[in-house]
mmCIF file of C-alpha atoms and ligand atoms in Angstrom:
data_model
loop_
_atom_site.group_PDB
_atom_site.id
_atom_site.type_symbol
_atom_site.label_atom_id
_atom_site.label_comp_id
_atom_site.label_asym_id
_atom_site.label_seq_id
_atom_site.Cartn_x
_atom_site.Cartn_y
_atom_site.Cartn_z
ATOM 1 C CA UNK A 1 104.270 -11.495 14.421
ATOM 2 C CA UNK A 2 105.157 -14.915 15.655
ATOM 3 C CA UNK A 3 106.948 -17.071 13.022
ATOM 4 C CA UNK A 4 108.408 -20.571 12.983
ATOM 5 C CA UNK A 5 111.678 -19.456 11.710
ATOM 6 C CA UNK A 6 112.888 -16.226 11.999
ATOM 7 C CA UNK A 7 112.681 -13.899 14.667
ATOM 8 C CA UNK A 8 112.123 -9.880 13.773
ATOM 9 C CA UNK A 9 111.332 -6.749 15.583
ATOM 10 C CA UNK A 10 111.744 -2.703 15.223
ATOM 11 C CA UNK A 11 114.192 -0.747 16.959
ATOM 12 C CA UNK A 12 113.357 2.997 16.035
ATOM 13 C CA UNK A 13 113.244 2.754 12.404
ATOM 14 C CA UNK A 14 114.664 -0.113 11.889
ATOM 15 C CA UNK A 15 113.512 -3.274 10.507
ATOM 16 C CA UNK A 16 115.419 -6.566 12.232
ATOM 17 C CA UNK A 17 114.923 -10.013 10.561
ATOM 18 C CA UNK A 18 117.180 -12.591 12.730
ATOM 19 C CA UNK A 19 117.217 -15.712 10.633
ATOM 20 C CA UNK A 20 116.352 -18.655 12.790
ATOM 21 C CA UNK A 21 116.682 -22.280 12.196
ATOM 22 C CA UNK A 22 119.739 -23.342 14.389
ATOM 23 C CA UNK A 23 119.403 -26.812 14.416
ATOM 24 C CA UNK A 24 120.661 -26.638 10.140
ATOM 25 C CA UNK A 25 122.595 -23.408 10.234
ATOM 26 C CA UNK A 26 119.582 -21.469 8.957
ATOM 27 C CA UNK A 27 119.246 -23.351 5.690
ATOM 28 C CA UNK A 28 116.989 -21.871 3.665
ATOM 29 C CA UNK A 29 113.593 -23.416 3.297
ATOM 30 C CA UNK A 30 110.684 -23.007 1.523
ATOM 31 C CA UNK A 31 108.854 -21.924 5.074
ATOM 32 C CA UNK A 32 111.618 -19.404 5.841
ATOM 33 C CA UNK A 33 111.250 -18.266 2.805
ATOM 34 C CA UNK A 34 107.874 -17.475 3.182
ATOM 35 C CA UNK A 35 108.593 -15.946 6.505
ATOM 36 C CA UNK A 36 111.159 -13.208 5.568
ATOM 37 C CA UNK A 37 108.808 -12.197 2.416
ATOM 38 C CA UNK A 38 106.117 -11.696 5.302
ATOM 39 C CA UNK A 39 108.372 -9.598 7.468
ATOM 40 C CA UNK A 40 109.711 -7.711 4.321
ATOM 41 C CA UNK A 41 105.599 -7.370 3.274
ATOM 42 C CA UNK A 42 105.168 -5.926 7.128
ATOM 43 C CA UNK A 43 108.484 -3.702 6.832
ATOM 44 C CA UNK A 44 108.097 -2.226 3.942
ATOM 45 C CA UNK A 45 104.293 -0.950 4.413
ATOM 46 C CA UNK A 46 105.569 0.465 7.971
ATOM 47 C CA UNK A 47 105.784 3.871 6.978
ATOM 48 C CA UNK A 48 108.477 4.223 9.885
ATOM 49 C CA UNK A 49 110.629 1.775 9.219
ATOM 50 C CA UNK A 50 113.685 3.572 6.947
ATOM 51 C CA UNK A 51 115.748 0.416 6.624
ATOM 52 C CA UNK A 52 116.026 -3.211 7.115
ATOM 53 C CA UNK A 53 118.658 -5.569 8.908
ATOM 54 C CA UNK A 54 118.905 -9.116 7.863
ATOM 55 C CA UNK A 55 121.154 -11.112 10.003
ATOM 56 C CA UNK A 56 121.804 -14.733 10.963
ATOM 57 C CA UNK A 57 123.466 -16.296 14.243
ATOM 58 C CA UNK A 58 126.981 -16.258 15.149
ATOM 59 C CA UNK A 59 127.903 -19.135 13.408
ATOM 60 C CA UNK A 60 125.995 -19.284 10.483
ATOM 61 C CA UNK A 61 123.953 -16.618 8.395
ATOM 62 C CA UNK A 62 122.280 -19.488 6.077
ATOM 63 C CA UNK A 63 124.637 -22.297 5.224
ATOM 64 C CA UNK A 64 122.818 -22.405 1.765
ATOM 65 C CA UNK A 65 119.622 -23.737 0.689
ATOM 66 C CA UNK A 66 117.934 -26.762 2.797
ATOM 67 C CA UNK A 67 119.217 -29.875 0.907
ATOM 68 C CA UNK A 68 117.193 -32.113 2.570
ATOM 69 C CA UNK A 69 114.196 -30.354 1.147
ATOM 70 C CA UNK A 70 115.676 -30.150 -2.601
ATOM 71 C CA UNK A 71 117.580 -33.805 -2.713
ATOM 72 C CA UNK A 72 114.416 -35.389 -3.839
ATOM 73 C CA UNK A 73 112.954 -33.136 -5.847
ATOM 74 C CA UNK A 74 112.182 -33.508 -9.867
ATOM 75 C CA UNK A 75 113.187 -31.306 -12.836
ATOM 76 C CA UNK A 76 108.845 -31.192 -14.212
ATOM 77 C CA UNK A 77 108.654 -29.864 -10.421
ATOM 78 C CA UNK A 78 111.097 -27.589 -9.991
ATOM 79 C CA UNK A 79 110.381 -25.818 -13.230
ATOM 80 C CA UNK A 80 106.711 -26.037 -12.804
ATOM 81 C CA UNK A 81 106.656 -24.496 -9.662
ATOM 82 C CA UNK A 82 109.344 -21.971 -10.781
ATOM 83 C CA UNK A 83 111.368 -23.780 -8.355
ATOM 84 C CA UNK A 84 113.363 -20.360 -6.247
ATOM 85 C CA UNK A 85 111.536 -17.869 -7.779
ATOM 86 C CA UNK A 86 109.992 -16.513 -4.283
ATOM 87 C CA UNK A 87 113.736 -15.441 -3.665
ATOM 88 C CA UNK A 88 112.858 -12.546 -7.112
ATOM 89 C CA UNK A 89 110.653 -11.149 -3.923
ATOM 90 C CA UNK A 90 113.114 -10.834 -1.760
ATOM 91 C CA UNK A 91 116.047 -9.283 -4.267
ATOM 92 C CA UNK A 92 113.010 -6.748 -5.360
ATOM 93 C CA UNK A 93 112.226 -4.972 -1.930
ATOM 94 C CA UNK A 94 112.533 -1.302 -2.375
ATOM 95 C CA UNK A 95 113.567 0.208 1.174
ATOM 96 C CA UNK A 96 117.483 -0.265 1.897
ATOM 97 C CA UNK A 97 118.201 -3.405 3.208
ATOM 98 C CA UNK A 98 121.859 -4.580 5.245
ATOM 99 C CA UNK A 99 122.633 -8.030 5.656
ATOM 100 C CA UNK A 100 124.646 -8.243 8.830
ATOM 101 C CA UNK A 101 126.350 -12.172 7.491
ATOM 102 C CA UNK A 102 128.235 -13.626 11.066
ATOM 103 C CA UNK A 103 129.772 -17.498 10.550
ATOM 104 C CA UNK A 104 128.851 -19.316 7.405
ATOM 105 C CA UNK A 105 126.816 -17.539 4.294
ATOM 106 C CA UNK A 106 127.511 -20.523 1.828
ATOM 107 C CA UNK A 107 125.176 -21.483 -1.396
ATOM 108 C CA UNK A 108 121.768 -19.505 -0.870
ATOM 109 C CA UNK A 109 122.935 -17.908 1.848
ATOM 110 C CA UNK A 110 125.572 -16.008 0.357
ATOM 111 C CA UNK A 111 122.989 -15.097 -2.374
ATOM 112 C CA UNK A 112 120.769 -14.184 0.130
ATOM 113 C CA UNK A 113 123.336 -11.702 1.545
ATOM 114 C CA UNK A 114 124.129 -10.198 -1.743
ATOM 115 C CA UNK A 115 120.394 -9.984 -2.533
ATOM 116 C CA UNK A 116 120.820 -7.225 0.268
ATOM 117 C CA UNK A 117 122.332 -3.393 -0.941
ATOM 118 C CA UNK A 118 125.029 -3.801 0.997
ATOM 119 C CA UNK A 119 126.562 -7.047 3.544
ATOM 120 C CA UNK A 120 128.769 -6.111 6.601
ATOM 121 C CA UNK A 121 130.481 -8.930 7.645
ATOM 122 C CA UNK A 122 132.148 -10.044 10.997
ATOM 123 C CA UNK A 123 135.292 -11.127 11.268
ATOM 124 C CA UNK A 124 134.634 -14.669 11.204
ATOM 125 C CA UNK A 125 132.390 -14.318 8.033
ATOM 126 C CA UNK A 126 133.159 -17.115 4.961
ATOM 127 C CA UNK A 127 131.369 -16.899 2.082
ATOM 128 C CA UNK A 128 131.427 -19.509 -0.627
ATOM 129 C CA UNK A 129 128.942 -21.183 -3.660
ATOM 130 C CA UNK A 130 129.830 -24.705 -2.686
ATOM 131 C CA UNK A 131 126.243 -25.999 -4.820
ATOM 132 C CA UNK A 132 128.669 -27.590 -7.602
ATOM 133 C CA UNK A 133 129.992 -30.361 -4.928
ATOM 134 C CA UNK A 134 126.592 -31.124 -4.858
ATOM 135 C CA UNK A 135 126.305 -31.830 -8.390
ATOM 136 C CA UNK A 136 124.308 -28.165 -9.373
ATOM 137 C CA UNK A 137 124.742 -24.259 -9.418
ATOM 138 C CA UNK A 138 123.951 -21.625 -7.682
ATOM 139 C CA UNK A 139 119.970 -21.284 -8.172
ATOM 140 C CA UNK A 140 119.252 -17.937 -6.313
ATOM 141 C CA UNK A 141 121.494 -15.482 -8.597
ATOM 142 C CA UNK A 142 124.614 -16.337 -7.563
ATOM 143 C CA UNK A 143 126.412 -16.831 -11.079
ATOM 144 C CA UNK A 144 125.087 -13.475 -12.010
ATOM 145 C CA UNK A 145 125.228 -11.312 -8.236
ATOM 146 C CA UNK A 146 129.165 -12.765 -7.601
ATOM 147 C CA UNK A 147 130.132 -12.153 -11.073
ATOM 148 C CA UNK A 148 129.186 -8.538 -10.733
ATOM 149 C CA UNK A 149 130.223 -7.868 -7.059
ATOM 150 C CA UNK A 150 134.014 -9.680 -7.200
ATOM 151 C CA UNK A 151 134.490 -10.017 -11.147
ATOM 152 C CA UNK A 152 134.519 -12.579 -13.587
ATOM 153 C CA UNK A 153 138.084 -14.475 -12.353
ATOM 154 C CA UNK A 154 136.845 -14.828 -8.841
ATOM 155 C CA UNK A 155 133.427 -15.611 -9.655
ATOM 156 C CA UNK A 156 134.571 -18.401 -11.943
ATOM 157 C CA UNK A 157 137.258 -19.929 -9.428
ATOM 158 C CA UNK A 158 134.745 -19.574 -6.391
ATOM 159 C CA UNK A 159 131.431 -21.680 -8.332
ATOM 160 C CA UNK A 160 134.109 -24.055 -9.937
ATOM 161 C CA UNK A 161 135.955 -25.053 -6.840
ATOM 162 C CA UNK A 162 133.425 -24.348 -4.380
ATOM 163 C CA UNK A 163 136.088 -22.800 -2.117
ATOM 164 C CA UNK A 164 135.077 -20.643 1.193
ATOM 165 C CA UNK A 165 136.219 -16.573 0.807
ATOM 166 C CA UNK A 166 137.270 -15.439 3.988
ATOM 167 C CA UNK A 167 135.811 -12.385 5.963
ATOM 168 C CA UNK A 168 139.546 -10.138 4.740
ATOM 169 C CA UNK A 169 139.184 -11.195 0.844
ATOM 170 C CA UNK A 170 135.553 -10.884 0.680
ATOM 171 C CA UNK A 171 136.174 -7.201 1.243
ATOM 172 C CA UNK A 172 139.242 -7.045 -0.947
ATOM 173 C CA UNK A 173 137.282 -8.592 -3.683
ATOM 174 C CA UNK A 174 134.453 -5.741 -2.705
ATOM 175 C CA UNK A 175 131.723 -8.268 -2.184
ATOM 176 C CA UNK A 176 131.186 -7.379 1.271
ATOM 177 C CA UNK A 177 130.984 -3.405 2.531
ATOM 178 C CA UNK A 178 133.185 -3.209 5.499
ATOM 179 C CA UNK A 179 134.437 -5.816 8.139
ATOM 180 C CA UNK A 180 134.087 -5.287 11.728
ATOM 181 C CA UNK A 181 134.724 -7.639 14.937
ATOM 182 C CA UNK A 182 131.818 -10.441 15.645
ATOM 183 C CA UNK A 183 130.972 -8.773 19.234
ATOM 184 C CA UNK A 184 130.240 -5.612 16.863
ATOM 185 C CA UNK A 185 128.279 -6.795 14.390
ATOM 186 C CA UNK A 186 124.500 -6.290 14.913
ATOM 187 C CA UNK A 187 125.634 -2.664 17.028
ATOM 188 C CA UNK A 188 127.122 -1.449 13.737
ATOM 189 C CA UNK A 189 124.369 -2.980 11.409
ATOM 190 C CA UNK A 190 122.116 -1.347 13.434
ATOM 191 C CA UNK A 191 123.434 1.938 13.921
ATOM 192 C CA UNK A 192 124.391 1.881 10.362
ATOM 193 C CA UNK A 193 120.833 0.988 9.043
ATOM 194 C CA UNK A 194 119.784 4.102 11.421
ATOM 195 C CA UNK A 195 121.770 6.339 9.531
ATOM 196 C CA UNK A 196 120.622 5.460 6.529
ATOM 197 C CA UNK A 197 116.886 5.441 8.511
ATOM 198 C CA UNK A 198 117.580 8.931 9.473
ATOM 199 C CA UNK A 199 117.711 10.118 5.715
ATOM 200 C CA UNK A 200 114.631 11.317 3.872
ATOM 201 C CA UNK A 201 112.928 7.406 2.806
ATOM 202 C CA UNK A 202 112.199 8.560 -0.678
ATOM 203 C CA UNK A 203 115.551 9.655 -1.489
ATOM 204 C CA UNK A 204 116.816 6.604 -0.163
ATOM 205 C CA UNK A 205 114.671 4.480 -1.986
ATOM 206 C CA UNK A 206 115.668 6.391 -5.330
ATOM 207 C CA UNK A 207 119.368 6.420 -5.042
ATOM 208 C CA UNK A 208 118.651 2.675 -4.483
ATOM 209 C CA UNK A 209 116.977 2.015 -7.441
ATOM 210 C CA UNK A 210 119.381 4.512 -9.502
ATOM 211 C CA UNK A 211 122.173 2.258 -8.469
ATOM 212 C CA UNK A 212 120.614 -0.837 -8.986
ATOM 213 C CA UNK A 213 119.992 0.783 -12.532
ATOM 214 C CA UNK A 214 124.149 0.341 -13.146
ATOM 215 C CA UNK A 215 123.531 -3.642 -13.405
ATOM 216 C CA UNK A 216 120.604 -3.254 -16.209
ATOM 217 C CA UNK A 217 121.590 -0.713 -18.740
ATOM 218 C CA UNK A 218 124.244 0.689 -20.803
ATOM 219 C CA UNK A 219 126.543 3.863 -18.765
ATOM 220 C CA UNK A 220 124.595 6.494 -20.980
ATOM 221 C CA UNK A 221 120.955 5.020 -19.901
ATOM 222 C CA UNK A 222 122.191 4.898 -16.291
ATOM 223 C CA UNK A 223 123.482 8.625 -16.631
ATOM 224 C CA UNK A 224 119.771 9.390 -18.009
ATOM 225 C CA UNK A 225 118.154 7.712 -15.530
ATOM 226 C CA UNK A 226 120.210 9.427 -12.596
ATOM 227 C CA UNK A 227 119.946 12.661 -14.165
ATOM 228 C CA UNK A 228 116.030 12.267 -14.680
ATOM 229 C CA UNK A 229 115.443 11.089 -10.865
ATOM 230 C CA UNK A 230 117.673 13.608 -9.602
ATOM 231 C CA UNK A 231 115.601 15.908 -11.391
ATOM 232 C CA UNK A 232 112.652 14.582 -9.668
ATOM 233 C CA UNK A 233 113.762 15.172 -6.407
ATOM 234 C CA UNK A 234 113.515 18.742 -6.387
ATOM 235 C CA UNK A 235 109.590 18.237 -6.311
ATOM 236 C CA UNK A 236 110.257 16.786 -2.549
ATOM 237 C CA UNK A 237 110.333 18.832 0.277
ATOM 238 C CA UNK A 238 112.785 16.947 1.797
ATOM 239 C CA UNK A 239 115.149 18.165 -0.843
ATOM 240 C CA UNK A 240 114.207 21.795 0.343
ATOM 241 C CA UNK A 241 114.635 21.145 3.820
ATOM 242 C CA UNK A 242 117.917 19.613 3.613
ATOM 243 C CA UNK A 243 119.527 22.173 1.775
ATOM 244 C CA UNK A 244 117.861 24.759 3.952
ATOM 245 C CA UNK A 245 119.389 23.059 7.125
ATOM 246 C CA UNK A 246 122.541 22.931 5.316
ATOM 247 C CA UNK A 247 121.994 26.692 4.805
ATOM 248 C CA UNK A 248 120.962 27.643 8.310
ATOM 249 C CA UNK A 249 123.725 25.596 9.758
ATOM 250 C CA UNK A 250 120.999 22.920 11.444
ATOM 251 C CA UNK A 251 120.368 19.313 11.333
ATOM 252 C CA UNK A 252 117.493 18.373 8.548
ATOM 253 C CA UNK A 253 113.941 17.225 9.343
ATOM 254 C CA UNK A 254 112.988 14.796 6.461
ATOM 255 C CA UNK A 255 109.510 14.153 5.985
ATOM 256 C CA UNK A 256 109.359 11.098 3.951
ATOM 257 C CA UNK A 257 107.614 13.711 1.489
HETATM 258 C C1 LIG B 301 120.147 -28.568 5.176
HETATM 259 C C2 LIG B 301 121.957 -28.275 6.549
HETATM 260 C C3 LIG B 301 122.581 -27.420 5.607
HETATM 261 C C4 LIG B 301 121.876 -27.170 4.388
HETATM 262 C C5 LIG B 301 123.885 -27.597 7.306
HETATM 263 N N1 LIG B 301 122.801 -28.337 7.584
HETATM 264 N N2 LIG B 301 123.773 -27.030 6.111
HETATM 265 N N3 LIG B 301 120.758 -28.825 6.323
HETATM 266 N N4 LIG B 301 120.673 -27.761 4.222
HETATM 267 N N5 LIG B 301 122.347 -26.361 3.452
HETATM 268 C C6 LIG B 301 122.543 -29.114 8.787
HETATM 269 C C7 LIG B 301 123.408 -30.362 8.850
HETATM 270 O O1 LIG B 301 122.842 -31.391 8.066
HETATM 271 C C8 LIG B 301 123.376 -30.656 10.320
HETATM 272 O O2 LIG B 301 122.147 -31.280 10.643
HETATM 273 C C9 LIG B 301 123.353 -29.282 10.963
HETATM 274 O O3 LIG B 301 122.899 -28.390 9.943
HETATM 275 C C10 LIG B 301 124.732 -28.818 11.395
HETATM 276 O O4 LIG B 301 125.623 -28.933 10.309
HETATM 277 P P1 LIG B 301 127.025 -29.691 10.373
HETATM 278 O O5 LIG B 301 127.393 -30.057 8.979
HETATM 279 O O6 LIG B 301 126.998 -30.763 11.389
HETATM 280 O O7 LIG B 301 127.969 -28.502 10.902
HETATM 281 P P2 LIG B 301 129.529 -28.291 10.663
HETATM 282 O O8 LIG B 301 130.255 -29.618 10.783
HETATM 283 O O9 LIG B 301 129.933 -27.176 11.556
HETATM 284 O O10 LIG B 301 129.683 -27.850 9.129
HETATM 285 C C11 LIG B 301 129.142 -26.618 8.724
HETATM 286 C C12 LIG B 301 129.071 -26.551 7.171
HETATM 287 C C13 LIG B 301 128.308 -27.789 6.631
HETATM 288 C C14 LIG B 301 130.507 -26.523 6.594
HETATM 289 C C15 LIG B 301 128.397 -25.241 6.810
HETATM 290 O O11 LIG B 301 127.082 -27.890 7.340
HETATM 291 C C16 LIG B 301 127.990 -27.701 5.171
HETATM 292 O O12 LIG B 301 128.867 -27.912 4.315
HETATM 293 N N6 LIG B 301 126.732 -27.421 4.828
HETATM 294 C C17 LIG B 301 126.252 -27.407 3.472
HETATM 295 C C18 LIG B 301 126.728 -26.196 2.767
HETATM 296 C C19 LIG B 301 126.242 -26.155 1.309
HETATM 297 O O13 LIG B 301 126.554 -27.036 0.531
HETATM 298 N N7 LIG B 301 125.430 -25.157 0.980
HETATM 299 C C20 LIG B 301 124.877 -25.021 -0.342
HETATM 300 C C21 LIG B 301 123.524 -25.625 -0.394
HETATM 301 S S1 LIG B 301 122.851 -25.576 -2.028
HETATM 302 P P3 LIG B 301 122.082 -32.640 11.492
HETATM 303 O O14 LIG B 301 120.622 -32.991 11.459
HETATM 304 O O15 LIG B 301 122.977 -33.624 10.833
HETATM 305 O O16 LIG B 301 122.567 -32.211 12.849
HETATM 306 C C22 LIG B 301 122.336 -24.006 -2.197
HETATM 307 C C23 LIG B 301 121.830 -23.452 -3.489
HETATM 308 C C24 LIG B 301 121.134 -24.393 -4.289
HETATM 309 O O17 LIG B 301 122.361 -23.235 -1.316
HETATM 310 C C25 LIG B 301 120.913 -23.770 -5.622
HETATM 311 C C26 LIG B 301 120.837 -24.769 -6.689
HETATM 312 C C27 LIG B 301 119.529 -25.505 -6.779
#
């Protein structure tokens, strides 16, 4: 598919959406917008496709949401039109997704990265929710996503102060998976989202939603809901086949069934 502003293609079962809009650091506009739910849309009825990378350029993953496009707009439009609400899509895909965040992931983009299951940052990675030096908040879940991923104290002190987190404390804090060297990034993204590819999709796709669960409901509903889904997954033969490989001392052969 040929887009305006991102690039994506498939390598083996994988999924890559390369964010593209150099000229303003990726910011995030309404057309981009429109262009990764497409992709996502395209990815996630490819029955092959096991996982999905999201990355940026080496400078910038999305240096927030495009402020030329919001400076003039109205509060009757933005609420009228739900104003952000596209980016619900995005945070409700159901196949695994990676963002692989190089350079800046600031405002929306840093909500954009922890819209993903899991970010994997390069070295050079900083992460901040600058929006209140531009007189707002973060709009695309970033009061809620940050709070959760790095805690209340950090949450607080990064939207107040609108300070940058480098690459080392963003995985301290635990909002970013592991940190590996830029020349490494979209290798290890890759060959991590073919791991995860390798794996049987439907599992995948329920531990994802199981965890997921953990944000939404009391410790007790989340052990239900594990223990119910877990249940479920005996009815797959993909649960029988990897414990018979395990058994037989072979690698599994998971059918997406
Ligand atoms: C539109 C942007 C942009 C953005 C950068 N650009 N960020 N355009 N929206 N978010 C554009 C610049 O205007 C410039 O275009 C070009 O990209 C290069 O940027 P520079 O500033 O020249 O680069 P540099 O000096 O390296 O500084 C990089 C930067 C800085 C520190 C990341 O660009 C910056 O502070 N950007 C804004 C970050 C931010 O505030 N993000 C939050 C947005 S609000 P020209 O045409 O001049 O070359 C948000 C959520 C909103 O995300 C939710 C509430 C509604």
């Amino acid at each position: 598919m040929a887009f305006e502003t991102i690039l994506t293609e498939t390598r083996g079962k994988v999924g890559l959406i390369t964010l593209n809009r150099p000229q303003a650091l990726n910011a995030l506009n309404s057309t981009l917008l429109g262009e990764v739910n497409q992709a996502l849309d395209a990815f996630e009825a490819d029955q092959n496709i096991g996982c999905i990378v999201i990355t940026g350029s080496e400078k910038a993953f999305a240096a927030g949401a495009d402020i030329k496009e919001m400076a003039e707009l109205t509060y009757p439009h933005t609420y009228m039109a739900d104003f952000f609400s596209g980016w619900e899509k995005v945070s409700g895909r159901r196949k695994p997704m990676i963002a692989a965040v190089a350079g800046f992931a600031l405002g929306g983009g840093c909500e954009f990265a922890m819209m993903c299951d899991f970010i994997i940052a390069a070295d050079n990675a900083k992460f901040g929710q600058p929006e209140i030096k531009l007189g707002v908040m973060p709009g695309m879940g970033g009061t809620q996503r940050l709070t959760r991923l790095i805690g209340r104290a950090k949450a607080m002190e990064m939207c107040l102060t609108g300070r940058m987190m480098g690459a080392e404390e963003a995985e301290r804090s635990g909002l970013v998976a592991r940190v590996v060297p830029l020349a490494d990034l979209i290798n290890d993204a890759l060959k991590t989202a073919d791991t995860i590819a390798s794996m049987s999709l439907p599992i995948a796709m329920m531990t994802k939603e199981t965890i997921n669960r953990a944000d939404e409901v009391s410790l007790s509903e989340g052990i239900r809901f594990e223990r119910r889904l877990f249940h479920a997954m005996f009815a797959t033969a993909d649960q029988k086949e990897g414990m018979t490989a395990f058994v037989g001392k072979r690698s599994p052969e998971f059918k997406n069934g």
